[in-house]
Amino acid sequence: MRIIYSDQHLLHAPREEFVGRTGRLQPHPEVPQRAVGILESLRKTGIGEVLPPRRYSLEELTAVHDPGLIEFYQNILPAWRARTGRPGPVLPDVFALRGLDLRPRDLVRQAGYYCFDPQTPLLEGTWEAACQAAACALTGADLLLEGERAAYALCRPPGHHAGRDYYGGYCYLNNAALAARRLLARGRPAVLDIDYHHGNGTQDIFYDSPEVLFASLHADPDVSYPCFSGYREQRGSGAGLGFNHNFPLPPGTNQEAYREILAQALEAIGAFRPDFLVVSLGVDTVLEDPVGGLQLPVESFPGLGGMIGSLAVPVLVVQEGGYSLRLAGHCVAGFLTGLAAGGLSPVAARR
Ligand code: SP5
Ligand code: ZN
């Protein structure tokens, strides 16, 4: 299986985040070592060749994202540096209110218009890193279009919390949504999101659309970030009604329960008869994860990959969260190994 990776993310290195639960600034969990460690595990496991991303135009980004957001990303750091002499972080101190959201002229104030949490800083390297992560996912989509059965985009920063015109949750561009949009040109994509957190951005981007099915397993938003979305009753709207499936999980969901609910999500996806599957893979569901953490042991990931592989649809796996620097690589390597094996299983061949 091809792995698409760029080391451009190294320049995006957030240092600390404000954690509301503790009222403190704490070391930021979304650090470069995450992706470096995952890549190292994949190399050791011999998952496949590592390729750099191809180049894509800005129009590819504005097919999913608001041009105003893209323009803000392109200009904010130079404006910040001119004003403060410092390299960031740019963080909002005031947030736009629903219904009163006129975009301010001032670029720095625009951070509070586009950003929805105080944990997603803009740094000197952020925009370039986000562009390269998006390019990794788009390259993966192109590999599927060229006939590959599976590909893995090692995206960092992650993407599933970013919407058409907002960012947050350590995400700036929605890598999975960009890939799904590109696949849509040549078939029916479904997106399965198995990050610990709800993929509110991806849900939002395709909420009105019957062309892209979105299914997500995630911690109950009543108790976990992002709190304002991921509820079961969010099923899509307009023509998209019935094409959005949320499976909120109670705290401490174990492997057996998780597999049962994953089977339900896969059934919904199978009924959609997709031509492609994009998996938003967050391994922050592993028991020891410092940000998320369900009762899933590291050993459960090959089996989860196997279940998804047995759908026997070409799969692009896009990296989302996963913050245990010790375990994230094992989880991803196990998942991809299981996925590749599952795709070749007799069950899959019979479909
Ligand atoms: C892509 C992704 O997984 N984003 C997750 C963003 C979650 N941010 C809020 C988490 C608040 C709890 N932070 C605990 C940090 C402990 N060191
Ligand atoms: Zn997550």
Short mmCIF file of C-alpha atoms and ligand atoms in Angstrom, two decimals:
data_model
loop_
_atom_site.label_atom_id
_atom_site.label_comp_id
_atom_site.label_asym_id
_atom_site.label_seq_id
_atom_site.Cartn_x
_atom_site.Cartn_y
_atom_site.Cartn_z
CA MET A 1 0.00 0.00 0.00
CA ARG A 2 1.39 3.43 -0.95
CA ILE A 3 1.99 5.94 1.84
CA ILE A 4 1.82 9.63 0.95
CA TYR A 5 3.85 11.88 3.23
CA SER A 6 5.53 15.28 3.25
CA ASP A 7 7.89 16.50 5.98
CA GLN A 8 6.57 20.05 5.51
CA HIS A 9 4.50 19.52 8.67
CA LEU A 10 7.65 19.76 10.84
CA LEU A 11 7.40 23.57 10.71
CA HIS A 12 3.92 23.47 12.26
CA ALA A 13 4.75 22.83 15.90
CA PRO A 14 2.18 24.15 18.39
CA ARG A 15 3.64 24.50 21.88
CA GLU A 16 0.73 24.78 24.26
CA GLU A 17 -3.05 24.75 24.38
CA PHE A 18 -5.60 26.14 26.77
CA VAL A 19 -7.56 23.26 28.32
CA GLY A 20 -10.90 24.45 29.67
CA ARG A 21 -11.34 21.39 31.89
CA THR A 22 -8.24 22.29 33.90
CA GLY A 23 -8.19 26.04 33.25
CA ARG A 24 -4.52 25.71 32.35
CA LEU A 25 -2.11 26.02 29.47
CA GLN A 26 -0.75 22.53 28.83
CA PRO A 27 1.76 21.08 26.35
CA HIS A 28 0.05 20.87 22.94
CA PRO A 29 -0.67 17.24 21.97
CA GLU A 30 -0.72 17.82 18.19
CA VAL A 31 3.07 17.78 17.68
CA PRO A 32 5.35 16.84 14.74
CA GLN A 33 6.61 13.73 16.52
CA ARG A 34 3.17 12.16 16.01
CA ALA A 35 3.63 11.87 12.26
CA VAL A 36 7.34 11.10 12.53
CA GLY A 37 6.55 8.20 14.86
CA ILE A 38 3.76 6.85 12.66
CA LEU A 39 6.02 6.95 9.60
CA GLU A 40 8.74 5.10 11.50
CA SER A 41 6.29 2.34 12.54
CA LEU A 42 5.06 1.98 8.97
CA ARG A 43 8.64 1.72 7.66
CA LYS A 44 9.47 -0.95 10.26
CA THR A 45 6.32 -2.90 9.43
CA GLY A 46 7.02 -2.65 5.70
CA ILE A 47 3.56 -1.34 4.81
CA GLY A 48 4.71 0.05 1.48
CA GLU A 49 6.54 2.68 -0.50
CA VAL A 50 6.52 6.28 0.77
CA LEU A 51 5.68 8.90 -1.90
CA PRO A 52 5.68 12.70 -1.75
CA PRO A 53 2.38 14.48 -2.50
CA ARG A 54 1.70 15.85 -5.98
CA ARG A 55 1.01 19.55 -6.56
CA TYR A 56 -2.53 20.94 -6.63
CA SER A 57 -3.97 24.34 -7.42
CA LEU A 58 -5.78 26.63 -4.99
CA GLU A 59 -9.00 25.91 -6.91
CA GLU A 60 -8.79 22.37 -5.55
CA LEU A 61 -9.00 23.84 -2.04
CA THR A 62 -11.78 26.33 -2.83
CA ALA A 63 -13.88 23.48 -4.25
CA VAL A 64 -14.47 22.64 -0.56
CA HIS A 65 -13.42 25.74 1.39
CA ASP A 66 -14.56 29.39 1.38
CA PRO A 67 -12.14 31.54 -0.67
CA GLY A 68 -12.19 34.06 2.20
CA LEU A 69 -10.78 31.44 4.59
CA ILE A 70 -8.05 30.51 2.11
CA GLU A 71 -7.16 34.18 1.60
CA PHE A 72 -7.02 34.67 5.38
CA TYR A 73 -4.61 31.71 5.72
CA GLN A 74 -2.37 33.14 3.00
CA ASN A 75 -2.10 36.60 4.56
CA ILE A 76 -2.42 36.26 8.30
CA LEU A 77 1.16 35.43 9.34
CA PRO A 78 2.86 38.26 7.41
CA ALA A 79 0.26 40.67 8.82
CA TRP A 80 0.82 39.34 12.33
CA ARG A 81 4.59 39.60 12.01
CA ALA A 82 4.33 43.16 10.68
CA ARG A 83 2.15 44.12 13.64
CA THR A 84 3.90 42.30 16.48
CA GLY A 85 7.34 41.32 15.20
CA ARG A 86 6.61 37.80 16.40
CA PRO A 87 6.12 34.48 14.54
CA GLY A 88 2.79 33.59 16.18
CA PRO A 89 0.89 31.89 17.58
CA VAL A 90 -2.13 33.73 16.22
CA LEU A 91 -5.09 32.88 18.44
CA PRO A 92 -8.43 34.67 18.63
CA ASP A 93 -9.49 36.48 21.78
CA VAL A 94 -13.04 36.99 20.61
CA PHE A 95 -15.26 34.62 18.63
CA ALA A 96 -18.02 35.41 16.12
CA LEU A 97 -21.58 34.82 17.27
CA ARG A 98 -24.09 32.85 15.24
CA GLY A 99 -26.25 35.18 13.20
CA LEU A 100 -24.11 38.22 14.00
CA ASP A 101 -21.16 37.04 12.05
CA LEU A 102 -19.98 39.87 9.83
CA ARG A 103 -16.38 39.38 8.83
CA PRO A 104 -14.19 42.09 10.35
CA ARG A 105 -11.77 43.90 8.03
CA ASP A 106 -8.86 43.40 10.42
CA LEU A 107 -6.97 40.17 9.60
CA VAL A 108 -6.08 39.33 13.17
CA ARG A 109 -9.72 39.77 14.21
CA GLN A 110 -10.68 37.46 11.35
CA ALA A 111 -9.10 34.65 13.39
CA GLY A 112 -12.09 34.91 15.72
CA TYR A 113 -14.42 34.82 12.72
CA TYR A 114 -12.97 31.66 11.18
CA CYS A 115 -11.70 29.79 14.25
CA PHE A 116 -13.99 28.05 16.74
CA ASP A 117 -11.63 27.12 19.57
CA PRO A 118 -8.51 28.47 21.30
CA GLN A 119 -6.47 25.29 20.72
CA THR A 120 -5.71 25.69 17.03
CA PRO A 121 -2.90 28.24 16.64
CA LEU A 122 -1.64 29.70 13.36
CA LEU A 123 2.15 29.62 13.19
CA GLU A 124 4.68 30.53 10.51
CA GLY A 125 4.66 27.01 9.10
CA THR A 126 0.96 26.26 9.50
CA TRP A 127 -0.39 27.24 6.08
CA GLU A 128 2.32 25.39 4.15
CA ALA A 129 1.90 22.33 6.37
CA ALA A 130 -1.88 22.35 5.92
CA CYS A 131 -1.49 22.68 2.12
CA GLN A 132 0.89 19.71 2.02
CA ALA A 133 -1.41 17.60 4.21
CA ALA A 134 -4.28 18.38 1.84
CA ALA A 135 -2.05 17.49 -1.12
CA CYS A 136 -1.25 14.13 0.53
CA ALA A 137 -4.97 13.31 0.73
CA LEU A 138 -5.61 14.52 -2.84
CA THR A 139 -2.71 12.40 -4.10
CA GLY A 140 -4.24 9.41 -2.33
CA ALA A 141 -7.56 10.12 -4.07
CA ASP A 142 -5.76 10.26 -7.40
CA LEU A 143 -4.07 6.91 -6.72
CA LEU A 144 -7.52 5.35 -6.25
CA LEU A 145 -8.71 7.01 -9.47
CA GLU A 146 -5.72 5.42 -11.19
CA GLY A 147 -6.78 1.99 -9.98
CA GLU A 148 -5.04 1.42 -6.63
CA ARG A 149 -7.14 -0.60 -4.17
CA ALA A 150 -5.82 1.17 -1.08
CA ALA A 151 -3.66 4.15 -0.12
CA TYR A 152 -2.68 5.90 3.12
CA ALA A 153 -2.28 9.68 3.40
CA LEU A 154 -0.17 10.49 6.47
CA CYS A 155 -1.73 13.91 6.92
CA ARG A 156 -0.57 16.34 9.56
CA PRO A 157 -2.16 18.65 10.60
CA PRO A 158 -5.38 16.63 10.68
CA GLY A 159 -8.55 17.89 8.97
CA HIS A 160 -11.93 16.52 10.03
CA HIS A 161 -12.91 19.39 12.36
CA ALA A 162 -12.38 22.03 9.62
CA GLY A 163 -15.52 23.10 7.79
CA ARG A 164 -16.14 25.04 4.62
CA ASP A 165 -15.44 28.37 6.32
CA TYR A 166 -14.05 27.55 9.75
CA TYR A 167 -11.16 25.85 11.50
CA GLY A 168 -10.50 24.34 14.92
CA GLY A 169 -9.77 21.07 16.68
CA TYR A 170 -6.12 21.24 15.46
CA CYS A 171 -7.50 21.20 11.86
CA TYR A 172 -7.22 23.87 9.11
CA LEU A 173 -8.12 22.21 5.80
CA ASN A 174 -10.42 19.19 5.62
CA ASN A 175 -8.13 16.62 4.02
CA ALA A 176 -10.72 13.83 3.91
CA ALA A 177 -13.44 16.08 2.45
CA LEU A 178 -11.05 17.37 -0.21
CA ALA A 179 -10.23 13.78 -1.19
CA ALA A 180 -13.91 12.75 -1.23
CA ARG A 181 -14.78 15.78 -3.38
CA ARG A 182 -12.09 14.79 -5.87
CA LEU A 183 -13.33 11.19 -5.97
CA LEU A 184 -16.86 12.43 -6.57
CA ALA A 185 -15.86 13.41 -10.11
CA ARG A 186 -15.61 9.72 -10.97
CA GLY A 187 -17.96 7.83 -8.65
CA ARG A 188 -19.75 7.67 -5.32
CA PRO A 189 -17.55 8.17 -2.28
CA ALA A 190 -18.49 7.37 1.31
CA VAL A 191 -16.55 8.76 4.27
CA LEU A 192 -16.18 6.67 7.41
CA ASP A 193 -14.79 8.64 10.35
CA ILE A 194 -13.39 6.59 13.24
CA ASP A 195 -11.48 9.31 15.08
CA TYR A 196 -12.37 9.54 18.80
CA HIS A 197 -13.91 12.97 18.13
CA HIS A 198 -16.84 13.69 15.85
CA GLY A 199 -15.82 14.88 12.37
CA ASN A 200 -18.04 17.96 12.52
CA GLY A 201 -16.31 19.64 9.57
CA THR A 202 -16.77 16.69 7.21
CA GLN A 203 -20.37 16.24 8.34
CA ASP A 204 -21.07 19.91 7.72
CA ILE A 205 -19.44 19.99 4.27
CA PHE A 206 -21.58 17.13 2.94
CA TYR A 207 -24.67 17.64 5.13
CA ASP A 208 -26.97 18.67 2.26
CA SER A 209 -25.53 16.21 -0.22
CA PRO A 210 -26.88 12.78 -1.20
CA GLU A 211 -23.70 12.25 -3.26
CA VAL A 212 -21.31 11.65 -0.36
CA LEU A 213 -22.36 9.43 2.53
CA PHE A 214 -20.85 10.33 5.92
CA ALA A 215 -20.78 7.82 8.79
CA SER A 216 -18.97 8.43 12.07
CA LEU A 217 -18.24 6.55 15.29
CA HIS A 218 -17.13 8.89 18.07
CA ALA A 219 -17.34 9.69 21.75
CA ASP A 220 -20.73 11.03 22.81
CA PRO A 221 -20.70 14.79 22.12
CA ASP A 222 -22.60 15.31 25.36
CA VAL A 223 -19.35 14.51 27.15
CA SER A 224 -16.62 15.04 24.56
CA TYR A 225 -15.24 17.61 22.15
CA PRO A 226 -16.55 19.08 19.81
CA CYS A 227 -19.75 18.99 21.92
CA PHE A 228 -21.92 20.87 19.40
CA SER A 229 -22.21 18.08 16.85
CA GLY A 230 -22.17 14.32 16.43
CA TYR A 231 -25.64 13.61 17.74
CA ARG A 232 -27.56 10.63 16.41
CA GLU A 233 -30.47 12.77 15.26
CA GLN A 234 -28.21 14.69 12.85
CA ARG A 235 -29.09 12.71 9.72
CA GLY A 236 -28.49 15.26 6.94
CA SER A 237 -30.75 17.92 5.49
CA GLY A 238 -32.65 18.58 2.27
CA ALA A 239 -31.56 16.18 -0.45
CA GLY A 240 -28.87 14.96 1.97
CA LEU A 241 -31.36 13.68 4.56
CA GLY A 242 -30.50 10.07 5.38
CA PHE A 243 -26.92 10.35 4.09
CA ASN A 244 -25.38 11.28 7.44
CA HIS A 245 -25.03 8.61 10.13
CA ASN A 246 -23.73 9.37 13.60
CA PHE A 247 -22.93 6.64 16.10
CA PRO A 248 -22.15 8.33 19.41
CA LEU A 249 -20.39 5.98 21.83
CA PRO A 250 -20.72 5.96 25.62
CA PRO A 251 -17.52 6.63 27.59
CA GLY A 252 -15.45 3.49 28.06
CA THR A 253 -16.83 1.66 25.01
CA ASN A 254 -14.89 -1.60 24.71
CA GLN A 255 -13.68 -3.54 21.68
CA GLU A 256 -16.70 -5.82 21.47
CA ALA A 257 -19.23 -2.99 21.61
CA TYR A 258 -17.14 -0.92 19.22
CA ARG A 259 -17.00 -3.71 16.64
CA GLU A 260 -20.77 -4.16 16.86
CA ILE A 261 -21.39 -0.49 16.13
CA LEU A 262 -18.73 -0.42 13.40
CA ALA A 263 -20.62 -3.29 11.76
CA GLN A 264 -23.78 -1.12 11.78
CA ALA A 265 -21.89 1.78 10.17
CA LEU A 266 -20.45 -0.58 7.54
CA GLU A 267 -23.94 -1.84 6.80
CA ALA A 268 -25.15 1.71 6.13
CA ILE A 269 -22.09 2.28 3.93
CA GLY A 270 -22.62 -1.01 2.06
CA ALA A 271 -26.27 -0.10 1.37
CA PHE A 272 -25.06 3.15 -0.22
CA ARG A 273 -23.06 1.06 -2.74
CA PRO A 274 -20.04 3.38 -2.77
CA ASP A 275 -17.34 3.25 -5.46
CA PHE A 276 -14.74 4.58 -3.01
CA LEU A 277 -14.31 4.74 0.74
CA VAL A 278 -12.39 7.49 2.53
CA VAL A 279 -11.54 6.53 6.12
CA SER A 280 -10.79 9.34 8.55
CA LEU A 281 -8.51 7.33 10.81
CA GLY A 282 -7.98 8.76 14.26
CA VAL A 283 -6.20 6.41 16.63
CA ASP A 284 -7.07 8.58 19.63
CA THR A 285 -9.60 5.83 20.44
CA VAL A 286 -6.81 3.68 21.90
CA LEU A 287 -7.10 3.10 25.64
CA GLU A 288 -3.99 5.08 26.60
CA ASP A 289 -4.57 8.11 24.38
CA PRO A 290 -3.94 11.33 26.37
CA VAL A 291 -6.68 13.36 24.56
CA GLY A 292 -9.34 10.76 23.72
CA GLY A 293 -9.26 7.15 24.83
CA LEU A 294 -11.94 4.45 24.65
CA GLN A 295 -11.36 0.94 25.99
CA LEU A 296 -9.69 -0.18 22.74
CA PRO A 297 -6.38 -2.00 23.18
CA VAL A 298 -3.63 -1.58 20.55
CA GLU A 299 -4.35 -5.15 19.48
CA SER A 300 -7.86 -4.23 18.30
CA PHE A 301 -6.72 -2.15 15.31
CA PRO A 302 -5.86 -4.95 12.83
CA GLY A 303 -9.35 -6.37 13.38
CA LEU A 304 -10.99 -2.98 12.79
CA GLY A 305 -8.96 -2.56 9.59
CA GLY A 306 -10.01 -6.06 8.55
CA MET A 307 -13.70 -5.29 9.00
CA ILE A 308 -13.38 -2.19 6.82
CA GLY A 309 -11.22 -3.99 4.25
CA SER A 310 -13.85 -6.66 3.77
CA LEU A 311 -16.19 -4.05 2.24
CA ALA A 312 -14.01 -4.67 -0.83
CA VAL A 313 -14.22 -1.04 -2.02
CA PRO A 314 -11.09 0.96 -2.92
CA VAL A 315 -10.04 2.71 0.29
CA LEU A 316 -8.15 5.89 1.01
CA VAL A 317 -7.11 6.12 4.66
CA VAL A 318 -6.51 9.69 5.85
CA GLN A 319 -4.74 10.30 9.16
CA GLU A 320 -6.67 12.37 11.72
CA GLY A 321 -5.96 12.33 15.49
CA GLY A 322 -3.96 9.98 17.72
CA TYR A 323 -1.80 11.51 20.44
CA SER A 324 0.02 8.69 22.18
CA LEU A 325 3.53 9.11 20.85
CA ARG A 326 4.27 5.58 22.07
CA LEU A 327 1.27 3.79 20.55
CA ALA A 328 -0.13 5.75 17.59
CA GLY A 329 2.33 4.17 15.13
CA HIS A 330 1.48 0.64 16.30
CA CYS A 331 -2.23 1.37 15.96
CA VAL A 332 -1.90 2.75 12.42
CA ALA A 333 0.45 -0.02 11.24
CA GLY A 334 -1.92 -2.64 12.70
CA PHE A 335 -4.96 -1.01 11.13
CA LEU A 336 -3.38 -0.82 7.66
CA THR A 337 -2.11 -4.41 7.87
CA GLY A 338 -5.60 -5.60 8.82
CA LEU A 339 -7.18 -3.49 6.10
CA ALA A 340 -4.96 -4.97 3.39
CA ALA A 341 -5.59 -8.52 4.65
CA GLY A 342 -9.35 -7.91 4.99
CA GLY A 343 -9.58 -6.74 1.40
CA LEU A 344 -8.24 -10.09 0.23
CA SER A 345 -10.40 -12.23 2.47
CA PRO A 346 -12.79 -14.84 1.00
CA VAL A 347 -15.75 -12.81 2.29
CA ALA A 348 -14.57 -9.85 0.28
CA ALA A 349 -13.93 -11.92 -2.84
CA ARG A 350 -17.48 -13.29 -2.79
CA ARG A 351 -19.14 -9.86 -2.90
C1 SP5 B 1 -8.14 15.85 15.15
C2 SP5 B 1 -8.43 15.75 16.61
O1 SP5 B 1 -8.35 14.68 17.18
N1 SP5 B 1 -8.72 16.89 17.26
C3 SP5 B 1 -9.05 16.87 18.63
C4 SP5 B 1 -9.17 18.20 19.24
C5 SP5 B 1 -9.54 18.11 20.67
N2 SP5 B 1 -9.25 19.31 21.36
C6 SP5 B 1 -9.85 19.50 22.64
C7 SP5 B 1 -9.39 18.49 23.61
C8 SP5 B 1 -9.47 19.03 25.00
C9 SP5 B 1 -8.79 18.10 25.94
N3 SP5 B 1 -7.36 18.23 25.91
C10 SP5 B 1 -6.68 17.35 26.81
C11 SP5 B 1 -5.19 17.55 26.69
C12 SP5 B 1 -4.49 16.69 27.73
N4 SP5 B 1 -3.08 16.93 27.67
ZN ZN B 2 -9.65 13.16 17.50
#
